[in-house]
Amino acid sequence: MTRAEPFLVDVLPALEAVPGMQPSTILVAGPLLPWVRYTGIQRLAVIGAALFEGLAATPEEADTRLRSGAIRLGSCHEHGSVGSLTGVCTASMPVLVVRDEASGTTTTCRMNEGPGAHALTFGSTGDAVHANLAWIRDKVAPALGAAVRDSPIPLLPIMARALADGDDLHGRQQSAGRIFHHAVRDRVVAGGRQPEELLSYLETAAFHFLHIAMAAAKAISTAAEGVPGSTVVTAMAMNEREFGVRVSGAPGVWFRAALPPLAPFRGVLQAPWTPEDLGYGGGDSLLMETLGMGGAAAAAAPSLTRVSVGNVEAMKRLTASLYSVTVTEHPILRIPSLGRGIPWGLDSAAVTAHGLVPPVHLGATLRTGGLAGAMLFTPPLQPFIDATKSLHDSARTHNGTGVDLVE
C-alpha cells in the first residue's frame, strides 16, 4: 500500500473500462442488497439511472425489470470500482481510470456531477439531472480523457500538497481541486486545445477531485487484499441500510452491521433542512477514512470544525489517537500540524481492542433525494469485531498449516 503510485490515465465509458460491466448493469455503492431491500435514496438513484440509460421507460418498468433481473445490480467494489454516496453507474457513464504504476492495478470511479444539491449521486432525478449527466458524458469527459491519455497525472503529489494546504481529502477538496485543475489546464494548453466546457466544469465542480482520489484509494487498498491472516482493513462502505468492512485476510467478504440512527446529528445543514429530513444514501467514499484521510485526517483540515469533532485541538487529538489502530504512517501523505504522516494501514484487530473507529466526514442526503449539507458519521464497531474474530477462528482452524493472524 505504501509503495502504490496511482496515476489518472484515462476517462472512458464504464462499459469500456469497468470489468464485468454489461449494457444492462447498474452499479451501486456499498455491500450489495437484494433489489427489494432498497427502499430509500439508493432506490431513487437506481430508478433514475435506469431511465437515463434507457433501460426502462417508466419507474414502474424499471422496478419490474430490476425484480426480474433483466436489469442487473452490481456492487462497485466487486467490479474494481467505487462510487460516491449512492454510487450509481451505468454503462454509458464516464469513469475516471486510475492505474497504480507499482502493481499495474487499474480501478475506476464515476465522474462527479458538478455543483448543485441535486444530482443522481444524491438520489435526485428528473430532466435537469439527466441533461447534466449527458453534458458530462458527451462534452466534459471526452475532453478530460484526451487531456490525460497522453500525459497521465500523478495523484500522490496532489494529495500530499492538498493535505499540507488544509484539505482532508474527503470533506474538503478545494486545494486538491485547484492543483488538479492547473495540471489539466497545462496539458490542454500544451496540446493546443481549448476545451472551455472542461475548464468550466473543473472551476465549478468543487468535489471533482474526490472521485479521482476515491479511485486512487481503491487502487491502493487493492494492493493489500488477500494476505493470509491479515487484519488490515481494505474497505469501509455503506449501502442505505448497512455499514460494511472488508479485511485483507478475507478478500471479497463483507462484515456488516445495521446503520446507526441519524440522531443525534453533528454537522451543518442548509436551510430549511433539519436532521429529520435526512436519510442514508450509501457510499464507498468511506475508503478515504480507511486510508487515514477524511475524518481520520481531521487535524489537517481545521476549517471543518463545524462538521467534525469540534475545535481544532479536538481534531488534532482525534487524528493522533488513530495511530494506535493503524500499522504505520504514510511517508508522503503528511499532516503538518502533527509533523507526521497520516495514520496508515487501519487494523481491525486494533480497532476492536481499542474500541476506536475512525469517524467519517460525509455528505448529508435527503430522504427524498438531494444533498442537504455535511455531517460526521461514526461507523459501528461490530463489523470490525466480526472480521477480527473470523480471522482468529480461521487461524485456529488452520493451525499448523502455516496460516497465522497478522495484526
CSV table of N, CA and C in Angstrom, one decimal, residues 130-243:
chain,number,residue,atom,x,y,z
A,130,HIS,N,-30.7,14.6,-15.7
A,130,HIS,CA,-30.3,13.8,-16.8
A,130,HIS,C,-29.6,14.6,-17.9
A,131,ALA,N,-30.0,15.9,-18.1
A,131,ALA,CA,-29.3,16.7,-19.0
A,131,ALA,C,-27.9,17.0,-18.6
A,132,ASN,N,-27.7,17.2,-17.3
A,132,ASN,CA,-26.3,17.4,-16.8
A,132,ASN,C,-25.5,16.2,-16.9
A,133,LEU,N,-26.0,15.0,-16.7
A,133,LEU,CA,-25.3,13.7,-16.9
A,133,LEU,C,-24.9,13.6,-18.4
A,134,ALA,N,-25.8,14.0,-19.3
A,134,ALA,CA,-25.5,13.8,-20.7
A,134,ALA,C,-24.4,14.8,-21.1
A,135,TRP,N,-24.4,16.1,-20.5
A,135,TRP,CA,-23.4,17.1,-20.8
A,135,TRP,C,-22.0,16.6,-20.4
A,136,ILE,N,-21.9,16.0,-19.2
A,136,ILE,CA,-20.6,15.5,-18.7
A,136,ILE,C,-20.2,14.3,-19.5
A,137,ARG,N,-21.1,13.5,-19.9
A,137,ARG,CA,-20.8,12.3,-20.7
A,137,ARG,C,-20.3,12.7,-22.1
A,138,ASP,N,-21.0,13.7,-22.7
A,138,ASP,CA,-20.7,14.0,-24.2
A,138,ASP,C,-19.7,15.1,-24.4
A,139,LYS,N,-19.5,16.0,-23.4
A,139,LYS,CA,-18.6,17.1,-23.6
A,139,LYS,C,-17.4,17.1,-22.7
A,140,VAL,N,-17.7,17.0,-21.4
A,140,VAL,CA,-16.6,17.1,-20.4
A,140,VAL,C,-15.7,15.9,-20.4
A,141,ALA,N,-16.3,14.7,-20.2
A,141,ALA,CA,-15.5,13.5,-20.1
A,141,ALA,C,-14.5,13.3,-21.3
A,142,PRO,N,-15.0,13.4,-22.5
A,142,PRO,CA,-14.0,13.2,-23.7
A,142,PRO,C,-12.9,14.2,-23.6
A,143,ALA,N,-13.1,15.4,-23.2
A,143,ALA,CA,-12.0,16.4,-23.2
A,143,ALA,C,-11.0,16.0,-22.1
A,144,LEU,N,-11.5,15.6,-20.9
A,144,LEU,CA,-10.6,15.2,-19.8
A,144,LEU,C,-9.8,14.0,-20.2
A,145,GLY,N,-10.5,13.0,-20.8
A,145,GLY,CA,-9.8,11.8,-21.3
A,145,GLY,C,-8.7,12.1,-22.2
A,146,ALA,N,-8.9,13.0,-23.2
A,146,ALA,CA,-7.9,13.4,-24.2
A,146,ALA,C,-6.8,14.1,-23.5
A,147,ALA,N,-7.1,14.9,-22.4
A,147,ALA,CA,-6.0,15.7,-21.8
A,147,ALA,C,-5.0,14.8,-21.0
A,148,VAL,N,-5.5,13.7,-20.4
A,148,VAL,CA,-4.7,12.8,-19.6
A,148,VAL,C,-4.2,11.6,-20.3
A,149,ARG,N,-4.8,11.2,-21.4
A,149,ARG,CA,-4.4,10.0,-22.0
A,149,ARG,C,-2.9,9.9,-22.4
A,150,ASP,N,-2.4,11.0,-23.0
A,150,ASP,CA,-1.0,11.1,-23.4
A,150,ASP,C,-0.1,11.5,-22.3
A,151,SER,N,-0.7,12.1,-21.3
A,151,SER,CA,0.2,12.6,-20.2
A,151,SER,C,-0.5,12.4,-18.8
A,152,PRO,N,-0.5,11.1,-18.3
A,152,PRO,CA,-1.2,10.8,-17.1
A,152,PRO,C,-0.7,11.7,-15.9
A,153,ILE,N,-1.7,11.9,-15.0
A,153,ILE,CA,-1.4,12.8,-13.9
A,153,ILE,C,-1.1,12.0,-12.6
A,154,PRO,N,0.1,12.2,-12.0
A,154,PRO,CA,0.4,11.5,-10.8
A,154,PRO,C,-0.5,12.1,-9.6
A,155,LEU,N,-1.1,11.3,-8.8
A,155,LEU,CA,-2.1,11.7,-7.8
A,155,LEU,C,-1.5,11.9,-6.4
A,156,LEU,N,-0.5,11.1,-6.0
A,156,LEU,CA,0.0,11.3,-4.7
A,156,LEU,C,0.6,12.7,-4.4
A,157,PRO,N,1.3,13.2,-5.4
A,157,PRO,CA,1.8,14.6,-5.1
A,157,PRO,C,0.7,15.6,-4.9
A,158,ILE,N,-0.4,15.5,-5.7
A,158,ILE,CA,-1.5,16.4,-5.5
A,158,ILE,C,-2.1,16.2,-4.1
A,159,MET,N,-2.3,14.9,-3.7
A,159,MET,CA,-2.9,14.6,-2.4
A,159,MET,C,-2.0,15.1,-1.3
A,160,ALA,N,-0.7,15.0,-1.4
A,160,ALA,CA,0.2,15.4,-0.4
A,160,ALA,C,0.2,16.9,-0.2
A,161,ARG,N,0.2,17.6,-1.3
A,161,ARG,CA,0.1,19.1,-1.3
A,161,ARG,C,-1.2,19.6,-0.7
A,162,ALA,N,-2.3,18.9,-1.1
A,162,ALA,CA,-3.6,19.3,-0.6
A,162,ALA,C,-3.7,19.1,0.9
A,163,LEU,N,-3.2,18.0,1.5
A,163,LEU,CA,-3.2,17.9,2.9
A,163,LEU,C,-2.4,19.0,3.6
A,164,ALA,N,-1.3,19.4,3.0
A,164,ALA,CA,-0.5,20.5,3.6
A,164,ALA,C,-1.2,21.8,3.5
A,165,ASP,N,-2.2,21.9,2.5
A,165,ASP,CA,-2.9,23.2,2.3
A,165,ASP,C,-4.2,23.2,3.0
A,166,GLY,N,-4.6,22.2,3.8
A,166,GLY,CA,-5.8,22.3,4.6
A,166,GLY,C,-6.9,21.4,4.2
A,167,ASP,N,-6.7,20.5,3.2
A,167,ASP,CA,-7.7,19.5,2.8
A,167,ASP,C,-7.6,18.3,3.7
A,168,ASP,N,-8.7,17.6,3.9
A,168,ASP,CA,-8.7,16.3,4.5
A,168,ASP,C,-8.8,15.2,3.4
A,169,LEU,N,-9.1,15.6,2.2
A,169,LEU,CA,-9.3,14.8,1.0
A,169,LEU,C,-10.6,13.9,1.1
A,170,HIS,N,-11.6,14.4,1.9
A,170,HIS,CA,-12.9,13.8,1.8
A,170,HIS,C,-13.9,14.9,2.0
A,171,GLY,N,-14.0,15.5,3.2
A,171,GLY,CA,-14.9,16.6,3.4
A,171,GLY,C,-14.5,17.9,2.8
A,172,ARG,N,-13.2,18.1,2.6
A,172,ARG,CA,-12.7,19.3,2.0
A,172,ARG,C,-11.7,18.9,0.9
A,173,GLN,N,-11.9,19.4,-0.3
A,173,GLN,CA,-11.2,19.1,-1.5
A,173,GLN,C,-10.7,20.3,-2.3
A,174,GLN,N,-10.9,21.5,-1.7
A,174,GLN,CA,-10.7,22.7,-2.5
A,174,GLN,C,-9.2,22.8,-3.1
A,175,SER,N,-8.3,22.6,-2.2
A,175,SER,CA,-6.9,22.7,-2.7
A,175,SER,C,-6.5,21.6,-3.7
A,176,ALA,N,-6.9,20.4,-3.5
A,176,ALA,CA,-6.7,19.3,-4.4
A,176,ALA,C,-7.3,19.7,-5.8
A,177,GLY,N,-8.6,20.2,-5.7
A,177,GLY,CA,-9.3,20.5,-7.0
A,177,GLY,C,-8.5,21.6,-7.8
A,178,ARG,N,-8.0,22.6,-7.1
A,178,ARG,CA,-7.2,23.7,-7.8
A,178,ARG,C,-6.0,23.1,-8.4
A,179,ILE,N,-5.2,22.3,-7.6
A,179,ILE,CA,-4.0,21.8,-8.2
A,179,ILE,C,-4.3,20.9,-9.4
A,180,PHE,N,-5.3,20.1,-9.3
A,180,PHE,CA,-5.6,19.2,-10.4
A,180,PHE,C,-6.1,20.0,-11.6
A,181,HIS,N,-6.9,21.1,-11.4
A,181,HIS,CA,-7.3,22.0,-12.4
A,181,HIS,C,-6.1,22.5,-13.2
A,182,HIS,N,-5.1,23.0,-12.4
A,182,HIS,CA,-3.9,23.6,-13.1
A,182,HIS,C,-3.2,22.5,-13.9
A,183,ALA,N,-3.1,21.3,-13.4
A,183,ALA,CA,-2.4,20.2,-14.1
A,183,ALA,C,-3.1,19.9,-15.4
A,184,VAL,N,-4.5,19.9,-15.4
A,184,VAL,CA,-5.2,19.7,-16.6
A,184,VAL,C,-5.1,20.9,-17.6
A,185,ARG,N,-5.2,22.1,-17.1
A,185,ARG,CA,-5.0,23.3,-17.9
A,185,ARG,C,-3.7,23.3,-18.6
A,186,ASP,N,-2.6,22.9,-17.9
A,186,ASP,CA,-1.3,22.9,-18.5
A,186,ASP,C,-1.3,21.9,-19.7
A,187,ARG,N,-2.0,20.8,-19.5
A,187,ARG,CA,-1.9,19.8,-20.6
A,187,ARG,C,-2.7,20.2,-21.8
A,188,VAL,N,-3.9,20.8,-21.6
A,188,VAL,CA,-4.7,21.2,-22.7
A,188,VAL,C,-4.1,22.4,-23.5
A,189,VAL,N,-3.4,23.3,-22.7
A,189,VAL,CA,-2.7,24.4,-23.4
A,189,VAL,C,-1.5,23.9,-24.2
A,190,ALA,N,-0.8,22.9,-23.6
A,190,ALA,CA,0.4,22.3,-24.3
A,190,ALA,C,0.0,21.6,-25.5
A,191,GLY,N,-1.3,21.0,-25.5
A,191,GLY,CA,-1.8,20.3,-26.6
A,191,GLY,C,-2.5,21.2,-27.7
A,192,GLY,N,-2.5,22.5,-27.4
A,192,GLY,CA,-3.2,23.4,-28.3
A,192,GLY,C,-4.7,23.3,-28.4
A,193,ARG,N,-5.3,22.7,-27.3
A,193,ARG,CA,-6.7,22.6,-27.2
A,193,ARG,C,-7.3,23.7,-26.3
A,194,GLN,N,-8.6,24.0,-26.5
A,194,GLN,CA,-9.3,25.0,-25.7
A,194,GLN,C,-10.6,24.4,-25.3
A,195,PRO,N,-10.6,23.4,-24.5
A,195,PRO,CA,-11.9,22.8,-24.1
A,195,PRO,C,-12.6,23.6,-23.0
A,196,GLU,N,-13.3,24.6,-23.4
A,196,GLU,CA,-13.8,25.6,-22.4
A,196,GLU,C,-14.8,24.9,-21.4
A,197,GLU,N,-15.6,23.9,-21.9
A,197,GLU,CA,-16.5,23.2,-21.1
A,197,GLU,C,-15.8,22.4,-20.0
A,198,LEU,N,-14.7,21.8,-20.3
A,198,LEU,CA,-14.0,21.1,-19.3
A,198,LEU,C,-13.4,22.0,-18.3
A,199,LEU,N,-12.8,23.1,-18.7
A,199,LEU,CA,-12.3,24.0,-17.7
A,199,LEU,C,-13.4,24.7,-16.8
A,200,SER,N,-14.5,24.9,-17.4
A,200,SER,CA,-15.6,25.5,-16.6
A,200,SER,C,-16.1,24.4,-15.6
A,201,TYR,N,-16.2,23.2,-16.0
A,201,TYR,CA,-16.5,22.1,-15.1
A,201,TYR,C,-15.5,22.0,-13.9
A,202,LEU,N,-14.3,22.1,-14.2
A,202,LEU,CA,-13.3,22.0,-13.1
A,202,LEU,C,-13.3,23.2,-12.2
A,203,GLU,N,-13.7,24.3,-12.7
A,203,GLU,CA,-13.8,25.5,-11.9
A,203,GLU,C,-15.0,25.5,-10.9
A,204,THR,N,-16.0,24.8,-11.3
A,204,THR,CA,-17.3,24.9,-10.6
A,204,THR,C,-17.6,23.6,-9.8
A,205,ALA,N,-17.0,22.5,-10.2
A,205,ALA,CA,-17.3,21.2,-9.5
A,205,ALA,C,-16.3,21.1,-8.3
A,206,ALA,N,-16.7,21.6,-7.2
A,206,ALA,CA,-15.8,21.6,-6.0
A,206,ALA,C,-15.3,20.3,-5.6
A,207,PHE,N,-16.1,19.2,-5.8
A,207,PHE,CA,-15.7,17.9,-5.3
A,207,PHE,C,-15.3,17.0,-6.5
A,208,HIS,N,-14.8,17.5,-7.6
A,208,HIS,CA,-14.5,16.6,-8.7
A,208,HIS,C,-13.3,15.8,-8.3
A,209,PHE,N,-12.3,16.3,-7.5
A,209,PHE,CA,-11.2,15.5,-7.2
A,209,PHE,C,-11.5,14.4,-6.2
A,210,LEU,N,-12.5,14.5,-5.4
A,210,LEU,CA,-12.9,13.4,-4.5
A,210,LEU,C,-13.0,12.1,-5.3
A,211,HIS,N,-13.7,12.1,-6.4
A,211,HIS,CA,-13.9,10.9,-7.2
A,211,HIS,C,-12.6,10.4,-7.7
A,212,ILE,N,-11.7,11.3,-8.1
A,212,ILE,CA,-10.4,10.8,-8.5
A,212,ILE,C,-9.6,10.2,-7.4
A,213,ALA,N,-9.6,10.8,-6.2
A,213,ALA,CA,-9.0,10.3,-5.0
A,213,ALA,C,-9.6,9.0,-4.6
A,214,MET,N,-10.9,8.8,-4.7
A,214,MET,CA,-11.5,7.6,-4.4
A,214,MET,C,-11.0,6.4,-5.3
A,215,ALA,N,-10.9,6.7,-6.6
A,215,ALA,CA,-10.3,5.7,-7.5
A,215,ALA,C,-8.9,5.3,-7.1
A,216,ALA,N,-8.1,6.4,-6.7
A,216,ALA,CA,-6.7,6.1,-6.2
A,216,ALA,C,-6.7,5.3,-5.0
A,217,ALA,N,-7.6,5.6,-4.0
A,217,ALA,CA,-7.7,4.8,-2.8
A,217,ALA,C,-8.1,3.4,-3.1
A,218,LYS,N,-8.9,3.1,-4.0
A,218,LYS,CA,-9.3,1.8,-4.4
A,218,LYS,C,-8.1,1.0,-4.9
A,219,ALA,N,-7.3,1.7,-5.7
A,219,ALA,CA,-6.1,1.1,-6.3
A,219,ALA,C,-5.1,0.8,-5.2
A,220,ILE,N,-4.9,1.7,-4.2
A,220,ILE,CA,-4.0,1.5,-3.1
A,220,ILE,C,-4.5,0.3,-2.2
A,221,SER,N,-5.7,0.3,-1.9
A,221,SER,CA,-6.2,-0.7,-0.9
A,221,SER,C,-6.2,-2.1,-1.6
A,222,THR,N,-6.4,-2.1,-2.9
A,222,THR,CA,-6.4,-3.4,-3.6
A,222,THR,C,-5.0,-4.1,-3.4
A,223,ALA,N,-4.0,-3.3,-3.3
A,223,ALA,CA,-2.6,-3.9,-3.1
A,223,ALA,C,-2.5,-4.7,-1.8
A,224,ALA,N,-3.4,-4.5,-0.8
A,224,ALA,CA,-3.4,-5.1,0.4
A,224,ALA,C,-4.3,-6.4,0.5
A,225,GLU,N,-5.1,-6.6,-0.5
A,225,GLU,CA,-6.0,-7.7,-0.5
A,225,GLU,C,-5.4,-9.1,-0.6
A,226,GLY,N,-5.9,-10.0,0.2
A,226,GLY,CA,-5.5,-11.4,0.0
A,226,GLY,C,-4.3,-11.9,0.7
A,227,VAL,N,-3.8,-11.1,1.8
A,227,VAL,CA,-2.7,-11.5,2.6
A,227,VAL,C,-3.2,-12.5,3.6
A,228,PRO,N,-2.9,-13.8,3.7
A,228,PRO,CA,-3.4,-14.7,4.6
A,228,PRO,C,-3.3,-14.2,6.1
A,229,GLY,N,-4.4,-14.2,6.8
A,229,GLY,CA,-4.4,-13.8,8.2
A,229,GLY,C,-4.3,-12.4,8.5
A,230,SER,N,-4.2,-11.5,7.5
A,230,SER,CA,-4.0,-10.1,7.7
A,230,SER,C,-5.3,-9.4,8.1
A,231,THR,N,-5.2,-8.6,9.2
A,231,THR,CA,-6.4,-7.9,9.7
A,231,THR,C,-6.4,-6.4,9.2
A,232,VAL,N,-5.6,-6.1,8.2
A,232,VAL,CA,-5.6,-4.8,7.7
A,232,VAL,C,-6.9,-4.6,6.9
A,233,VAL,N,-7.6,-3.4,7.1
A,233,VAL,CA,-8.9,-3.1,6.5
A,233,VAL,C,-8.6,-2.6,5.1
A,234,THR,N,-9.3,-3.3,4.2
A,234,THR,CA,-9.2,-2.9,2.8
A,234,THR,C,-10.4,-2.1,2.2
A,235,ALA,N,-11.5,-2.0,3.0
A,235,ALA,CA,-12.6,-1.2,2.6
A,235,ALA,C,-13.5,-1.0,3.8
A,236,MET,N,-14.1,0.2,3.8
A,236,MET,CA,-15.3,0.5,4.6
A,236,MET,C,-16.3,1.1,3.6
A,237,ALA,N,-17.5,0.7,3.7
A,237,ALA,CA,-18.5,1.2,2.8
A,237,ALA,C,-19.9,1.1,3.4
A,238,MET,N,-20.9,1.7,2.8
A,238,MET,CA,-22.3,1.6,3.3
A,238,MET,C,-23.2,1.6,2.1
A,239,ASN,N,-24.3,0.8,2.3
A,239,ASN,CA,-25.5,1.0,1.4
A,239,ASN,C,-26.5,1.8,2.3
A,240,GLU,N,-27.7,1.9,1.8
A,240,GLU,CA,-28.7,2.7,2.5
A,240,GLU,C,-29.1,2.1,3.8
A,241,ARG,N,-28.7,0.9,4.1
A,241,ARG,CA,-29.2,0.2,5.3
A,241,ARG,C,-28.0,-0.3,6.2
A,242,GLU,N,-26.9,-0.6,5.7
A,242,GLU,CA,-25.8,-1.3,6.4
A,242,GLU,C,-24.5,-0.6,6.2
A,243,PHE,N,-23.6,-0.8,7.2
A,243,PHE,CA,-22.2,-0.4,7.1
A,243,PHE,C,-21.4,-1.7,7.0
